[in-house]
CSV table of C-alpha atoms and ligand atoms in Angstrom, one decimal:
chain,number,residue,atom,x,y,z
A,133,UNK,CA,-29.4,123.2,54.3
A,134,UNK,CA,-32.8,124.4,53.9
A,135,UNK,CA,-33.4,127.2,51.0
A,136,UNK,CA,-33.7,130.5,53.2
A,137,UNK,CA,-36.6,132.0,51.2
A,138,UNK,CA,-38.7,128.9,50.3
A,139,UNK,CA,-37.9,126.8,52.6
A,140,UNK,CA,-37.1,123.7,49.7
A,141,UNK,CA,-34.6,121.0,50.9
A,142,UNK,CA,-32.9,120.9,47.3
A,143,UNK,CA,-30.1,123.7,47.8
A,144,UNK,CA,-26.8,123.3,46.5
A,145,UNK,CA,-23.2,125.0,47.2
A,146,UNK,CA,-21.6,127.3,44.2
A,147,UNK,CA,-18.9,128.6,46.0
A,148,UNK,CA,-16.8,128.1,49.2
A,149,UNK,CA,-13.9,130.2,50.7
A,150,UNK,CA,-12.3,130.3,54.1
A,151,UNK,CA,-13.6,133.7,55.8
A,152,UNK,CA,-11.6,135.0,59.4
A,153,UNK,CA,-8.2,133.9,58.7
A,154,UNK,CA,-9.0,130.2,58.2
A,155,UNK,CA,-11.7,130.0,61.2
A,156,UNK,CA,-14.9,129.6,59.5
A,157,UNK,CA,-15.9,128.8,55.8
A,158,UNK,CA,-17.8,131.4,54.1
A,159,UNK,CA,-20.3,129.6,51.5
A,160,UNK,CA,-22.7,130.3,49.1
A,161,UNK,CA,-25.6,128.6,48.2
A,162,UNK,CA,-28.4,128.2,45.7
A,163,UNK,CA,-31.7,126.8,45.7
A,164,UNK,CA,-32.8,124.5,43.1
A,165,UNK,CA,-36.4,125.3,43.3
A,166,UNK,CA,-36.6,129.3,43.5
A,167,UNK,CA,-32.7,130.2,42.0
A,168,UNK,CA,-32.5,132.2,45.6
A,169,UNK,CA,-28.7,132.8,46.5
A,170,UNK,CA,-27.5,132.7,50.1
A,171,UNK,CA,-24.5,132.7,52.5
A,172,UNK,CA,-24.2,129.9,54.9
A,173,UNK,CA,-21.0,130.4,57.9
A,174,UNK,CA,-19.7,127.0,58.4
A,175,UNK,CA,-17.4,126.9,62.0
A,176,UNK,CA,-15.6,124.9,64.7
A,177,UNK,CA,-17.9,124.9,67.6
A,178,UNK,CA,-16.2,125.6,71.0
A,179,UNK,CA,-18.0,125.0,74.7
A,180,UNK,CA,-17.9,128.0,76.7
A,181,UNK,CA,-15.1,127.3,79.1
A,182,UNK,CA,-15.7,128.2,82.9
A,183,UNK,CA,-12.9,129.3,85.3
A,184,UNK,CA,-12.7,128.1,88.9
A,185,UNK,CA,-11.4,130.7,90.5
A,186,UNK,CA,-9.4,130.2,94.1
A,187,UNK,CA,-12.0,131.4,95.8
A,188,UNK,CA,-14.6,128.8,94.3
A,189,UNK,CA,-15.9,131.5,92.3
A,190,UNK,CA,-17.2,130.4,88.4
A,191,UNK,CA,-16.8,132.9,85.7
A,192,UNK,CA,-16.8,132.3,81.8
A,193,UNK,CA,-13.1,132.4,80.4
A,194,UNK,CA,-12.1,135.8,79.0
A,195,UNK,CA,-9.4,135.6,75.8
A,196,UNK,CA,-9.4,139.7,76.9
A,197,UNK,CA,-8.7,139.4,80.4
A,198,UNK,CA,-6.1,136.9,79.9
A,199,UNK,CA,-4.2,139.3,77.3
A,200,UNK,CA,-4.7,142.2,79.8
A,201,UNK,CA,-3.0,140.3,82.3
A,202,UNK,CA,-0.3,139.5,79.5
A,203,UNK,CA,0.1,143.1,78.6
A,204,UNK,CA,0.7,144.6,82.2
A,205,UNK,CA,3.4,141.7,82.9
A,206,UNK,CA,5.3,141.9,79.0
A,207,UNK,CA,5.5,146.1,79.6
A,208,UNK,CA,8.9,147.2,78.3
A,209,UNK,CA,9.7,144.0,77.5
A,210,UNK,CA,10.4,142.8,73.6
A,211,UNK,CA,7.4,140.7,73.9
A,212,UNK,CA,5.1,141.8,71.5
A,213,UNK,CA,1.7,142.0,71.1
A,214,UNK,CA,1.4,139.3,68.0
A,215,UNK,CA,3.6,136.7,70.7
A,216,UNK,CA,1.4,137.3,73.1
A,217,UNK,CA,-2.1,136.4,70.8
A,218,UNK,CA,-0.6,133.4,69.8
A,219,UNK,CA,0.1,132.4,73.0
A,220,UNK,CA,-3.0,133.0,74.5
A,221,UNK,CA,-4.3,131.2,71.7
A,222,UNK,CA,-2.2,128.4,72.1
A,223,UNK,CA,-3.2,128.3,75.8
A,224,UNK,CA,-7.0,128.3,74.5
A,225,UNK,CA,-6.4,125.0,71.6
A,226,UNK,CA,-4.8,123.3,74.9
A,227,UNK,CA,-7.7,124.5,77.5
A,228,UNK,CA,-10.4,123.3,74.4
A,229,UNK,CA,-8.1,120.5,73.7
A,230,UNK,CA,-8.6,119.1,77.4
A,231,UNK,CA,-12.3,118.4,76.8
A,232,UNK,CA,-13.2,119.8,80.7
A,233,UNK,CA,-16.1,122.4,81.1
A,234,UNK,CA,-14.4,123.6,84.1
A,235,UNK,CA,-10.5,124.4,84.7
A,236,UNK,CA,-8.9,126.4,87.7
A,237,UNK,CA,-7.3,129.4,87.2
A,238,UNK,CA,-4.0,127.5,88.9
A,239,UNK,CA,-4.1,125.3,86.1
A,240,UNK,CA,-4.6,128.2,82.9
A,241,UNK,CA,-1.5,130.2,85.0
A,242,UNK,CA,0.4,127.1,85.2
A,243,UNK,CA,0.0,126.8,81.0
A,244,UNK,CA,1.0,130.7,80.7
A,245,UNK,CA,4.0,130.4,82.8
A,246,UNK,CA,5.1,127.6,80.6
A,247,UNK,CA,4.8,129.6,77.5
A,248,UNK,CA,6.0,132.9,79.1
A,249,UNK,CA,9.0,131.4,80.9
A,250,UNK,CA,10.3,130.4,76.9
A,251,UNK,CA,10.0,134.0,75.5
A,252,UNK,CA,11.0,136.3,78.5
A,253,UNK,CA,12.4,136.1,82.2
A,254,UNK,CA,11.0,139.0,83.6
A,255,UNK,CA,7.3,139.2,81.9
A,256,UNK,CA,7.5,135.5,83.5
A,257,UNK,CA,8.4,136.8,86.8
A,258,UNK,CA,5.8,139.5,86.9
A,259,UNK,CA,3.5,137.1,85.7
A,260,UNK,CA,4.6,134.9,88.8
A,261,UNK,CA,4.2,137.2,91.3
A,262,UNK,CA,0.6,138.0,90.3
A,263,UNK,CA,-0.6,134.7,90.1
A,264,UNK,CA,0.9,132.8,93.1
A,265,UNK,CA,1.3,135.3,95.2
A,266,UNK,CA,5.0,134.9,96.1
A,267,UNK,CA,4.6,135.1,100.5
A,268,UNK,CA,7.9,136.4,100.8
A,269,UNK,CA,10.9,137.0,99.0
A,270,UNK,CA,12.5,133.2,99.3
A,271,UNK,CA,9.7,131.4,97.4
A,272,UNK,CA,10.1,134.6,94.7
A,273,UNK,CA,13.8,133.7,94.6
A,274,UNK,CA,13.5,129.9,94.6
A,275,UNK,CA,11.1,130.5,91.6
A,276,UNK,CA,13.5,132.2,89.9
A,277,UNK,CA,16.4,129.3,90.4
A,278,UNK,CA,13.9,127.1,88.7
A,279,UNK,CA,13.3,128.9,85.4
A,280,UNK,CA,17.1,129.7,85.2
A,281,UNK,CA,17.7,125.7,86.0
A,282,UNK,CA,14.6,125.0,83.4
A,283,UNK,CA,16.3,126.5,80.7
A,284,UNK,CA,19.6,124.7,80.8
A,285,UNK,CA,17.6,121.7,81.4
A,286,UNK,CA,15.5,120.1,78.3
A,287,UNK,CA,12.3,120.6,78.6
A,288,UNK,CA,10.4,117.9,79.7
A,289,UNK,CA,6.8,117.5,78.3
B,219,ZN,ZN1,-35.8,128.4,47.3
């Protein structure tokens, strides 16, 4: 790392420390030529992941949208807001995790349902509804059989 003021390749690090809650390293540096002090942001570099919508159309994934989703189907439910950023996160390692540019939307609401189906019934039922798009009320009911046979059932990964 180059000195930021003259430029010299001789820079050394005096002090590190994680910065964000763990997601980046903060460090400083100092130049061995000049004695110039600077801060360098060391982090884990992600791809911007596209959605595939149904309709074929792209759009970049949205952590916000995602949670705003989350929100309207976990109201007056004991879900809470910290459950519900971890397991958006969670859903993001496992999106990154894949190593694909490009995943559906069927396939993101397939991970959510997973993870929502464990903490509540009905925030995974409303959750459901939106993002299949029950046709009529037999598929909505035959949905429900399978979560409640899911949970007696170990989970099979
Ligand atoms: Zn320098």
């Amino acid at each position: 790392m180059n000195c930021s003021r003259c430029h010299a390749a001789d820079t050394k690090v005096i002090e590190s420390r994680d910065a964000a809650g763990g997601e980046s390293i903060r460090r400083r540096r100092m130049c061995n030529e000049c004695q110039h002090r600077f801060t360098t942001y060391e982090r884990v570099e992600r791809p911007q992941l596209i959605v595939i919508k149904n309709d074929d159309v792209r759009e970049l994934f949205s952590r916000e949208k995602l949670l705003s989703g989350l929100y309207r189907a976990c109201e007056k439910t004991p879900v809470t807001s910290l459950q519900l950023e971890k397991l958006v996160s969670d859903v993001e390692q496992e999106l990154y995790d894949c190593g694909d540019a490009e995943v559906s939307t069927a396939k993101i609401g397939k991970l959510v349902m997973q993870e929502l189906a464990e903490l509540n019934e009905v925030a995974y039922v409303r959750f459901a509804s939106v993002y299949r798009r029950f046709k009529d009320i037999a598929s909505f009911e035959q949905e429900l059989s399978d979560i409640r046979k899911r949970k007696t059932e170990p989970v099979k990964v």
